[in-house]
Structures are given as structure tokens and as C-alpha cells.
Short mmCIF file of C-alpha atoms in Angstrom, two decimals:
data_model
loop_
_atom_site.label_atom_id
_atom_site.label_comp_id
_atom_site.label_asym_id
_atom_site.label_seq_id
_atom_site.Cartn_x
_atom_site.Cartn_y
_atom_site.Cartn_z
CA UNK A 100 0.00 0.00 0.00
CA UNK A 101 1.08 3.57 -0.44
CA UNK A 102 3.46 4.69 2.29
CA UNK A 103 2.02 7.41 4.48
CA UNK A 104 -1.49 7.27 2.93
CA UNK A 105 -4.71 6.66 4.81
CA UNK A 106 -7.73 4.96 3.22
CA UNK A 107 -11.24 5.32 4.57
CA UNK A 108 -14.11 2.87 4.04
CA UNK A 109 -16.64 3.30 1.24
CA UNK A 110 -20.24 4.31 1.91
CA UNK A 111 -21.70 4.33 5.39
CA UNK A 112 -18.93 2.28 6.95
CA UNK A 113 -17.34 4.30 9.74
CA UNK A 114 -13.62 4.90 10.13
CA UNK A 115 -12.24 3.76 13.49
CA UNK A 116 -9.05 4.34 15.45
CA UNK A 117 -8.34 0.62 15.17
CA UNK A 118 -8.37 0.85 11.36
CA UNK A 119 -6.08 3.87 11.53
CA UNK A 120 -3.67 1.99 13.81
CA UNK A 121 -3.62 -1.01 11.45
CA UNK A 122 -2.91 1.19 8.46
CA UNK A 123 -0.17 3.02 10.36
CA UNK A 124 1.50 -0.30 11.28
CA UNK A 125 1.20 -1.60 7.70
CA UNK A 126 2.77 1.57 6.34
CA UNK A 127 5.98 0.72 8.23
CA UNK A 128 6.36 -2.59 6.39
CA UNK A 129 9.92 -3.10 5.13
CA UNK A 130 10.52 -4.12 1.56
CA UNK A 131 12.44 -7.24 2.59
CA UNK A 132 9.79 -8.50 5.02
CA UNK A 133 7.83 -11.58 4.00
CA UNK A 134 6.00 -14.57 5.47
CA UNK A 135 4.65 -17.89 4.23
CA UNK A 136 0.90 -17.32 3.94
CA UNK A 137 -0.13 -20.84 4.99
CA UNK A 138 2.29 -20.94 7.89
CA UNK A 139 0.96 -17.68 9.30
CA UNK A 140 -2.58 -18.93 8.71
CA UNK A 141 -1.89 -22.04 10.82
CA UNK A 142 -0.46 -19.82 13.56
CA UNK A 143 -3.61 -17.68 13.37
CA UNK A 144 -5.80 -20.77 13.80
CA UNK A 145 -3.84 -21.66 16.95
CA UNK A 146 -3.93 -18.10 18.34
CA UNK A 147 -7.59 -17.39 17.57
CA UNK A 148 -8.76 -17.42 21.24
CA UNK A 149 -6.42 -14.48 21.97
CA UNK A 150 -7.16 -12.62 18.74
CA UNK A 151 -10.93 -12.65 19.06
CA UNK A 152 -11.69 -14.28 15.71
CA UNK A 153 -14.00 -17.18 15.00
CA UNK A 154 -13.61 -20.33 12.91
CA UNK A 155 -15.85 -18.93 10.18
CA UNK A 156 -13.92 -15.66 10.03
CA UNK A 157 -10.75 -17.69 9.55
CA UNK A 158 -12.49 -19.66 6.80
CA UNK A 159 -13.09 -16.38 4.97
CA UNK A 160 -9.44 -15.39 5.50
CA UNK A 161 -8.42 -18.77 4.05
CA UNK A 162 -10.46 -17.95 0.96
CA UNK A 163 -8.81 -14.53 0.70
CA UNK A 164 -5.34 -16.09 0.93
CA UNK A 165 -6.24 -18.54 -1.84
CA UNK A 166 -6.58 -15.55 -4.22
CA UNK A 167 -3.02 -14.43 -3.50
CA UNK A 168 -0.94 -15.85 -6.39
CA UNK A 169 2.22 -16.65 -4.40
CA UNK A 170 2.85 -18.77 -1.30
CA UNK A 171 4.99 -16.04 0.24
CA UNK A 172 3.38 -12.73 1.20
CA UNK A 173 5.66 -9.81 0.31
CA UNK A 174 5.35 -6.22 -0.83
CA UNK A 175 7.27 -7.08 -3.96
CA UNK A 176 4.36 -9.25 -5.20
CA UNK A 177 1.68 -6.83 -4.04
CA UNK A 178 -0.45 -7.40 -0.98
CA UNK A 179 -3.99 -6.55 -2.11
CA UNK A 180 -6.48 -9.22 -3.18
CA UNK A 181 -9.72 -8.19 -4.84
CA UNK A 182 -12.17 -11.11 -5.23
CA UNK A 183 -15.89 -10.43 -5.40
CA UNK A 184 -18.21 -11.70 -2.66
CA UNK A 185 -19.53 -14.26 -5.15
CA UNK A 186 -16.02 -15.63 -5.70
CA UNK A 187 -15.37 -15.62 -1.96
CA UNK A 188 -18.60 -17.56 -1.41
CA UNK A 189 -17.48 -20.27 -3.83
CA UNK A 190 -14.17 -20.69 -2.01
CA UNK A 191 -15.83 -20.51 1.42
CA UNK A 192 -17.91 -23.62 0.79
CA UNK A 193 -21.03 -21.71 -0.24
CA UNK A 194 -21.13 -19.27 2.68
CA UNK A 195 -23.86 -16.65 2.20
CA UNK A 196 -22.63 -13.26 0.97
CA UNK A 197 -24.22 -11.46 3.92
CA UNK A 198 -22.32 -13.79 6.28
CA UNK A 199 -19.10 -13.19 4.35
CA UNK A 200 -19.50 -9.42 4.79
CA UNK A 201 -19.95 -9.88 8.52
CA UNK A 202 -16.82 -12.02 8.88
CA UNK A 203 -14.79 -9.66 6.70
CA UNK A 204 -15.71 -6.93 9.18
CA UNK A 205 -14.49 -9.17 12.03
CA UNK A 206 -11.12 -9.63 10.29
CA UNK A 207 -10.82 -5.88 9.75
CA UNK A 208 -11.70 -5.11 13.40
CA UNK A 209 -9.13 -7.70 14.56
CA UNK A 210 -6.46 -5.88 12.54
CA UNK A 211 -5.69 -8.89 10.31
CA UNK A 212 -6.66 -7.27 7.00
CA UNK A 213 -7.13 -3.69 5.81
CA UNK A 214 -9.87 -2.41 3.55
CA UNK A 215 -8.67 -0.52 0.53
CA UNK A 216 -11.93 0.59 -1.05
CA UNK A 217 -12.25 2.08 -4.51
CA UNK A 218 -14.23 5.27 -5.17
CA UNK A 219 -17.35 3.21 -5.99
CA UNK A 220 -16.74 0.45 -3.43
CA UNK A 221 -15.97 -2.19 -6.07
CA UNK A 222 -12.94 -4.46 -5.90
CA UNK A 223 -10.73 -4.42 -8.95
CA UNK A 224 -7.20 -3.75 -10.20
CA UNK A 225 -5.72 -1.41 -12.81
CA UNK A 226 -2.89 -2.80 -14.86
CA UNK A 227 0.06 -1.04 -16.43
CA UNK A 228 0.99 -1.30 -20.12
CA UNK A 229 3.22 -4.27 -19.35
CA UNK A 230 0.30 -6.13 -17.74
CA UNK A 231 1.48 -5.69 -14.18
CA UNK A 232 -0.96 -4.49 -11.51
CA UNK A 233 -0.48 -0.76 -11.03
CA UNK A 234 -3.21 -0.21 -8.43
CA UNK A 235 -5.64 -2.58 -6.70
CA UNK A 236 -8.69 -2.06 -4.54
CA UNK A 237 -9.83 -4.80 -2.17
CA UNK A 238 -8.22 -6.16 1.00
CA UNK A 239 -4.58 -5.65 1.98
CA UNK A 240 -2.86 -8.63 3.66
CA UNK A 241 0.02 -6.46 4.93
CA UNK A 242 -0.99 -6.81 8.63
CA UNK A 243 -0.23 -10.54 8.43
CA UNK A 244 3.41 -9.73 7.69
CA UNK A 245 3.69 -6.86 10.16
CA UNK A 246 2.11 -8.87 12.99
CA UNK A 247 3.68 -12.24 12.14
CA UNK A 248 5.98 -12.31 15.20
CA UNK A 249 3.13 -11.28 17.51
CA UNK A 250 0.84 -13.95 16.02
CA UNK A 251 3.50 -16.65 16.45
CA UNK A 252 4.04 -15.62 20.07
CA UNK A 253 0.30 -15.73 20.81
CA UNK A 254 0.02 -19.13 19.13
CA UNK A 255 2.85 -20.46 21.32
CA UNK A 256 1.08 -19.15 24.44
CA UNK A 257 -2.18 -20.86 23.47
CA UNK A 258 -0.40 -24.17 22.78
CA UNK A 259 1.46 -23.99 26.11
CA UNK A 260 -1.76 -23.23 27.97
CA UNK A 261 -3.52 -26.11 26.22
CA UNK A 262 -0.76 -28.54 27.21
CA UNK A 263 -0.81 -27.28 30.78
CA UNK A 264 -4.59 -27.71 30.92
CA UNK A 265 -4.26 -31.22 29.51
CA UNK A 266 -1.72 -32.15 32.19
CA UNK A 267 -3.99 -30.79 34.91
CA UNK A 268 -6.92 -32.80 33.55
CA UNK A 269 -4.81 -35.98 33.49
CA UNK A 270 -3.62 -35.43 37.06
CA UNK A 271 -7.18 -34.80 38.25
CA UNK A 272 -8.45 -37.90 36.44
CA UNK A 273 -5.76 -40.08 38.04
CA UNK A 274 -6.37 -38.58 41.47
CA UNK A 275 -10.11 -39.20 41.12
CA UNK A 276 -9.47 -42.82 40.26
CA UNK A 277 -7.13 -43.25 43.23
CA UNK A 278 -9.60 -41.77 45.72
CA UNK A 279 -12.56 -43.76 44.38
CA UNK A 280 -10.69 -47.07 44.47
CA UNK A 281 -9.18 -46.44 47.91
CA UNK A 282 -12.63 -45.73 49.38
CA UNK A 283 -14.05 -48.73 47.54
CA UNK A 284 -11.31 -50.95 48.99
CA UNK A 285 -11.91 -49.64 52.51
CA UNK A 286 -15.65 -50.36 52.25
CA UNK A 287 -15.26 -53.80 50.69
CA UNK A 288 -12.61 -54.81 53.26
CA UNK A 289 -14.87 -53.50 56.06
CA UNK A 290 -12.12 -51.29 57.46
CA UNK A 291 -12.89 -49.03 60.39
CA UNK A 292 -13.61 -45.42 59.53
CA UNK A 293 -16.28 -42.97 58.43
CA UNK A 294 -16.00 -43.86 54.75
CA UNK A 295 -19.51 -42.59 53.97
CA UNK A 296 -18.41 -39.05 54.83
CA UNK A 297 -15.23 -39.45 52.79
CA UNK A 298 -17.24 -40.69 49.82
CA UNK A 299 -19.79 -37.86 50.13
CA UNK A 300 -16.98 -35.29 50.15
CA UNK A 301 -15.40 -36.97 47.13
CA UNK A 302 -18.69 -36.83 45.21
CA UNK A 303 -19.16 -33.17 46.20
CA UNK A 304 -15.76 -32.30 44.71
CA UNK A 305 -16.56 -34.14 41.48
CA UNK A 306 -20.08 -32.75 41.12
CA UNK A 307 -18.89 -29.17 41.74
CA UNK A 308 -16.93 -29.18 38.47
CA UNK A 309 -18.89 -27.80 35.49
CA UNK A 310 -18.97 -29.64 32.18
CA UNK A 311 -16.25 -27.40 30.74
CA UNK A 312 -14.21 -26.21 33.74
CA UNK A 313 -11.63 -23.46 33.55
CA UNK A 314 -7.97 -24.00 34.32
CA UNK A 315 -8.39 -22.36 37.73
CA UNK A 316 -11.36 -24.58 38.61
CA UNK A 317 -9.45 -27.73 37.63
CA UNK A 318 -6.37 -26.64 39.60
CA UNK A 319 -8.48 -25.95 42.72
CA UNK A 320 -10.30 -29.28 42.43
CA UNK A 321 -6.99 -31.11 41.94
CA UNK A 322 -5.48 -29.55 45.05
CA UNK A 323 -8.49 -30.55 47.17
CA UNK A 324 -8.60 -34.04 45.64
CA UNK A 325 -4.89 -34.57 46.35
CA UNK A 326 -5.43 -33.54 49.97
CA UNK A 327 -8.31 -36.02 50.25
CA UNK A 328 -6.20 -38.78 48.71
CA UNK A 329 -3.39 -38.08 51.18
CA UNK A 330 -5.80 -38.17 54.15
CA UNK A 331 -7.32 -41.48 53.00
CA UNK A 332 -3.89 -43.00 52.35
CA UNK A 333 -2.64 -41.97 55.79
CA UNK A 334 -5.78 -43.42 57.40
CA UNK A 335 -5.38 -46.73 55.58
CA UNK A 336 -1.69 -46.93 56.46
CA UNK A 337 -2.54 -46.35 60.13
CA UNK A 338 -5.12 -49.14 60.01
CA UNK A 339 -2.61 -51.49 58.40
CA UNK A 340 -0.02 -50.76 61.09
CA UNK A 341 -2.64 -51.33 63.81
CA UNK A 342 -3.67 -54.60 62.17
CA UNK A 343 -0.06 -55.83 62.07
CA UNK A 344 0.57 -54.88 65.71
CA UNK A 345 -2.56 -56.74 66.94
CA UNK A 346 -1.51 -60.31 66.13
CA UNK A 347 -3.65 -62.34 68.61
CA UNK A 348 -7.18 -62.25 70.10
CA UNK A 349 -5.95 -60.97 73.47
CA UNK A 350 -4.36 -57.93 71.82
CA UNK A 351 -7.51 -57.35 69.76
CA UNK A 352 -9.63 -57.48 72.92
CA UNK A 353 -7.39 -55.04 74.80
CA UNK A 354 -7.41 -52.68 71.81
CA UNK A 355 -11.20 -52.70 71.65
CA UNK A 356 -11.66 -52.24 75.40
CA UNK A 357 -9.18 -49.35 75.60
CA UNK A 358 -10.52 -47.44 72.59
CA UNK A 359 -12.33 -44.13 72.84
CA UNK A 360 -16.09 -44.92 73.26
CA UNK A 361 -17.03 -41.84 71.24
CA UNK A 362 -14.75 -42.60 68.28
CA UNK A 363 -16.02 -43.66 64.86
CA UNK A 364 -13.83 -46.76 64.97
CA UNK A 365 -15.67 -48.03 68.08
CA UNK A 366 -18.97 -47.95 66.21
CA UNK A 367 -17.85 -49.98 63.19
CA UNK A 368 -19.83 -53.22 62.61
CA UNK A 369 -16.63 -55.14 61.82
CA UNK A 370 -15.19 -54.40 65.28
CA UNK A 371 -18.46 -55.31 66.96
CA UNK A 372 -18.41 -58.71 65.30
CA UNK A 373 -14.83 -59.33 66.48
CA UNK A 374 -15.80 -58.39 70.03
CA UNK A 375 -18.72 -60.79 70.01
CA UNK A 376 -16.40 -63.54 68.76
CA UNK A 377 -13.98 -62.82 71.59
CA UNK A 378 -16.83 -62.96 74.10
CA UNK A 379 -17.99 -66.32 72.73
CA UNK A 380 -14.42 -67.67 72.98
CA UNK A 381 -14.35 -67.00 76.73
CA UNK A 382 -12.30 -63.80 76.86
CA UNK A 383 -13.59 -61.66 79.70
CA UNK A 384 -13.96 -57.94 78.90
CA UNK A 385 -12.46 -55.39 81.22
CA UNK A 386 -14.59 -53.23 83.44
CA UNK A 387 -16.30 -50.44 81.53
CA UNK A 388 -17.05 -46.91 82.50
CA UNK A 389 -20.60 -45.57 82.48
CA UNK A 390 -20.17 -43.89 79.11
CA UNK A 391 -18.72 -47.05 77.53
CA UNK A 392 -21.49 -49.21 78.93
CA UNK A 393 -24.20 -46.84 77.70
CA UNK A 394 -22.65 -46.82 74.20
CA UNK A 395 -22.29 -50.60 74.13
CA UNK A 396 -25.83 -51.22 75.45
CA UNK A 397 -27.27 -48.92 72.79
CA UNK A 398 -25.31 -50.75 70.14
CA UNK A 399 -26.47 -54.15 71.36
CA UNK A 400 -30.08 -52.98 71.35
CA UNK A 401 -29.70 -51.75 67.80
CA UNK A 402 -28.12 -55.04 66.78
CA UNK A 403 -30.92 -57.05 68.39
CA UNK A 404 -33.55 -55.02 66.54
CA UNK A 405 -31.76 -55.25 63.23
CA UNK A 406 -29.80 -58.48 62.82
CA UNK A 407 -27.75 -58.36 59.64
CA UNK A 408 -27.38 -62.13 59.44
CA UNK A 409 -23.56 -61.88 59.45
CA UNK A 410 -23.45 -59.50 56.45
CA UNK A 411 -22.01 -56.01 56.79
CA UNK A 412 -24.63 -53.26 56.60
CA UNK A 413 -23.70 -50.19 54.58
CA UNK A 414 -24.61 -46.53 55.21
CA UNK A 415 -27.95 -45.49 53.80
CA UNK A 416 -26.34 -42.57 51.99
CA UNK A 417 -24.02 -44.88 50.08
CA UNK A 418 -26.90 -47.22 49.19
CA UNK A 419 -28.94 -44.32 47.76
CA UNK A 420 -25.87 -43.03 45.92
CA UNK A 421 -25.58 -46.40 44.18
CA UNK A 422 -29.36 -46.94 43.75
CA UNK A 423 -31.05 -43.53 43.28
CA UNK A 424 -34.08 -45.08 41.50
CA UNK A 425 -35.20 -46.47 44.87
CA UNK A 426 -36.01 -42.98 46.17
CA UNK A 427 -39.10 -42.68 43.96
CA UNK A 428 -40.74 -45.63 45.78
CA UNK A 429 -40.27 -44.26 49.29
CA UNK A 430 -43.13 -42.69 51.29
CA UNK A 431 -43.96 -39.40 49.61
CA UNK A 432 -41.31 -40.01 46.96
CA UNK A 433 -38.36 -39.72 49.36
CA UNK A 434 -36.24 -41.88 51.67
CA UNK A 435 -35.02 -40.24 54.87
CA UNK A 436 -34.19 -43.29 57.00
CA UNK A 437 -34.03 -47.07 56.98
CA UNK A 438 -37.73 -47.37 57.80
CA UNK A 439 -38.54 -45.50 54.58
CA UNK A 440 -36.04 -47.70 52.75
CA UNK A 441 -37.70 -50.90 53.95
CA UNK A 442 -41.14 -49.57 53.01
CA UNK A 443 -39.85 -48.78 49.52
CA UNK A 444 -38.38 -52.30 49.28
CA UNK A 445 -41.82 -53.80 49.91
CA UNK A 446 -43.29 -51.72 47.09
CA UNK A 447 -40.46 -52.64 44.71
CA UNK A 448 -40.78 -56.32 45.67
CA UNK A 449 -44.39 -56.41 44.49
CA UNK A 450 -43.60 -54.39 41.36
CA UNK A 451 -40.80 -56.78 40.33
CA UNK A 452 -42.90 -59.87 41.01
CA UNK A 453 -40.84 -61.12 43.97
CA UNK A 454 -42.94 -63.33 46.25
CA UNK A 455 -43.44 -62.36 49.87
CA UNK A 456 -41.88 -65.65 51.01
CA UNK A 457 -38.71 -65.02 48.99
CA UNK A 458 -38.31 -61.54 50.47
CA UNK A 459 -39.05 -62.74 54.02
CA UNK A 460 -36.43 -65.47 53.65
CA UNK A 461 -33.89 -62.88 52.42
CA UNK A 462 -34.69 -60.58 55.37
CA UNK A 463 -34.30 -63.46 57.82
CA UNK A 464 -30.96 -64.51 56.34
CA UNK A 465 -29.37 -61.15 55.53
CA UNK A 466 -31.19 -58.83 57.90
CA UNK A 467 -33.97 -56.33 56.99
CA UNK A 468 -31.60 -53.50 56.01
CA UNK A 469 -29.49 -55.71 53.79
CA UNK A 470 -32.55 -57.29 52.20
CA UNK A 471 -33.85 -53.80 51.36
CA UNK A 472 -30.42 -52.88 49.98
CA UNK A 473 -30.40 -55.98 47.74
CA UNK A 474 -33.88 -55.10 46.45
CA UNK A 475 -32.60 -51.60 45.59
CA UNK A 476 -29.68 -53.13 43.67
CA UNK A 477 -32.03 -55.49 41.80
CA UNK A 478 -34.23 -52.51 40.86
CA UNK A 479 -31.19 -50.59 39.60
CA UNK A 480 -30.09 -53.55 37.46
CA UNK A 481 -33.63 -54.53 36.43
CA UNK A 482 -32.82 -54.51 32.71
CA UNK A 483 -30.15 -57.19 33.20
CA UNK A 484 -32.11 -59.60 35.45
CA UNK A 485 -34.69 -61.96 33.94
CA UNK A 486 -36.27 -63.17 37.19
CA UNK A 487 -35.93 -60.87 40.20
CA UNK A 488 -37.43 -63.48 42.55
CA UNK A 489 -35.08 -66.25 41.40
CA UNK A 490 -32.10 -63.90 41.61
CA UNK A 491 -33.03 -62.90 45.19
CA UNK A 492 -33.39 -66.55 46.26
CA UNK A 493 -29.99 -67.34 44.74
CA UNK A 494 -28.36 -64.46 46.65
CA UNK A 495 -30.07 -65.65 49.84
CA UNK A 496 -28.66 -69.16 49.45
CA UNK A 497 -25.19 -67.74 48.81
CA UNK A 498 -25.51 -65.51 51.89
CA UNK A 499 -26.36 -68.56 54.01
CA UNK A 500 -23.11 -70.17 52.86
CA UNK A 501 -21.10 -67.02 53.46
CA UNK A 502 -20.42 -66.65 49.73
CA UNK A 503 -22.16 -63.30 49.18
CA UNK A 504 -21.15 -59.73 50.08
CA UNK A 505 -23.14 -56.60 49.31
CA UNK A 506 -20.13 -54.29 49.07
CA UNK A 507 -18.94 -55.28 45.56
CA UNK A 508 -22.50 -55.04 44.21
CA UNK A 509 -22.91 -51.51 45.60
CA UNK A 510 -19.53 -50.27 44.40
CA UNK A 511 -20.14 -51.72 40.94
CA UNK A 512 -23.33 -49.65 40.69
CA UNK A 513 -21.52 -46.54 41.96
CA UNK A 514 -18.88 -46.95 39.25
CA UNK A 515 -21.55 -47.58 36.61
CA UNK A 516 -23.10 -44.22 37.49
CA UNK A 517 -19.74 -42.47 37.13
CA UNK A 518 -18.82 -42.46 40.83
CA UNK A 519 -15.12 -42.62 40.13
CA UNK A 520 -14.67 -42.53 36.37
CA UNK A 521 -16.16 -39.27 35.26
CA UNK A 522 -13.78 -37.18 33.10
CA UNK A 523 -12.89 -33.65 33.62
CA UNK A 524 -14.41 -31.11 31.24
#
């Protein structure tokens, strides 16, 4: 373009300071400056989030570049292309002319091309006697050369940010998997601890992430997830050390008797079962304080009212997390406690065609809570079970032989619903 000249838009298009700045920058173009048009276009595609241009605007720019006769943009070969909107439409895969005008305006506002309008607004070129182009009216591609270094730098920043985001996503995905499997192991192995609370916190962290999280949101979630993983790992390591140090029944009994009566560990079903076994084997418990006796008496009363038949009972929150369909069959369409859960199980039993005798046998063998939990699992997997009644009787027989555990069934349903495998973003 002519050094030192300023061109204004044709018709009612307004002149802006941005256009003036682009023309000023283009006027400082050196004669020896050049750039490969397709290389700079690829850099533009990478840097588009920082340049404020869209995919369709870049498609129009691609069409404009296709009208430039050389692969290298330089002032020596001229920098103005002058295709009509009809020609641009053909090379933009049939894009409507009105849409092309809009995206051309986006490219101008972004400072990637400069309008060089003729007196009547048409795009054309005047040729000299030798056939060379003496003057052309259309769009100048000079800004692509002037801003080439800036565009390459922006493209590198976008690529680096994308790689960093990808690494954060991978770390979060791995940390999620670790936490989910560690909690699953603790529940299936019936280890002492408030694993329901740990699982609820884990789910809260996962559910708080939006479908397309930002880098900051992923980084925050990763930091919290890593802290949770460290806490769970430390807790499991402590339990393993305690298990190794308690090598005989006498040590187990002393450990149970000396534990804090208000601790979560004291209330674990697995420890209660061990204590009962010690009592049956003739080991005399030590004298208890009033608080310990009150806690133990309350626990015994609860156990007498709700015999689990030797199977471990799981927290209601975890059961509903694995089997959310059960909630609809509770009183008033909700389940707030185990009584509601058992009422819902009776409704589901009739709906699935399970006989009353089969359900009563399951409740007698497994315990009422576990029988209701199994009915919830059968409901959740209804599409994969041909006969719910036959399946329940089979599980009851396996429970009698000590060959059935509810934990793996629950955790399988949690995983199926994305409890530990959901991706980030």
C-alpha cells in the first residue's frame, strides 16, 4: 500500500481508530519482510482465542489467501487481493454473501486485513501497459506480515496453555481414580472409619466441576482431591499398622476395650463382630465406664432389633448413591431413614414380582436392612435380570453359605453411574 497514505471505508462504513492503527502499522512494512501465507494462517488458527476471531472468520481469510498468487506474502508481489463476494462464497464452501460481509468486518476489526476501497466500493485492479498491476482495490494482507511475530508468540502461548490444561486434567483424572478405588477398597474390606463421609466429600468435589471447567477450577479441584487422597492413604496406612501390631485375640480385645467410646472406629460393625467372637471364645472384657457401657448397650439394642445375618450393613447414603431409583418408591417419593427404605423395598418387591416368602427369607438370612439394599440393587439392574425373585433366592442361598457380600455389588453400581470414572471437562 502507499506509504504514508490513509484509506477510509466506502459508503456508510465508519472509520475507526483501530483501522487507523492497522494502516499506520502496515505503512511501516519493510521491503524485505515476508512470510509464508499458509504458515501464518496455521499460527492464526492456533492463536484465535487471543485474537478474538472465529472459525468462520478464519475460513473467509483462508479464501482470501487462496486468491493471492504466491505462497509467500511480500510487498514485492503486491499485498492486495480483490475477489468479489460471489467468488469468496465459492471458495468458502457456499457461505452466504451477507455472512461473508460480517466475517470480513471481524477480520478488519481484529487488525488482520485492511480495507482498501475504490471510489465506488468495487474491488478491482488497474494494470500497467506491461500487464502488471499498477493499483488494486480490495483487501490488503500487509498486517499478516507486520504482525507475524506477535501472532507466532500468541500461538505459542495458546499451545502452552492447552498442554498445561491437559496435564492438569490428566492429574485430576488419576487422582479421582485413586480416591474412588481407595474408598471402595476400605468399604469392601470392612475397614474401620467414616467412609460414607469421605465418599460424600469426594462426590461433592466431582459434582462441583462444570462440564467445561476453567484451568483455575481444575487446579483448585486437583489440590483438594490430592489432599483427600493423602488423608485417605494416611488413614489406611494407620489401620494397616494397627492390624499388624494386633496379632492375637488378646491384643484385639485389649485394643477394643481401651478405645475411645465416642470414636467412629468403636462404632464400626466389623469391630463389633470381632468383640462378640472374643466374648464367645471366653475372653472376659475389662470393666467399663458408664459412658462405655451406655454406648455398648445402645449398640447391642440396635443389633438385636436389626440383625444383619452376618453381612455387613452399609450406610444409607451410600446405598442411595448407588441406587437412586429407589427414592421414587419411598413414602412421599423420598427416603429419609431405613424405615422408609424398607417400606420402599416392599413396594419394589411387588412391582418386580418377587414373592413375599422369597423376600421374608432374604430378610431373615441377611437382615432387613441388607434385604432392602439388595432389592434396591435389583431394581437398579432390572434390565439385566430376567427373574428378580429367582435372583433374590440365589443371593439368599449364597448368603447362608457365606459366599455373598453386598459391598462389591454396591460399588459396581456406583462406578456404573460415574462415581469414580467421570472425566474432567
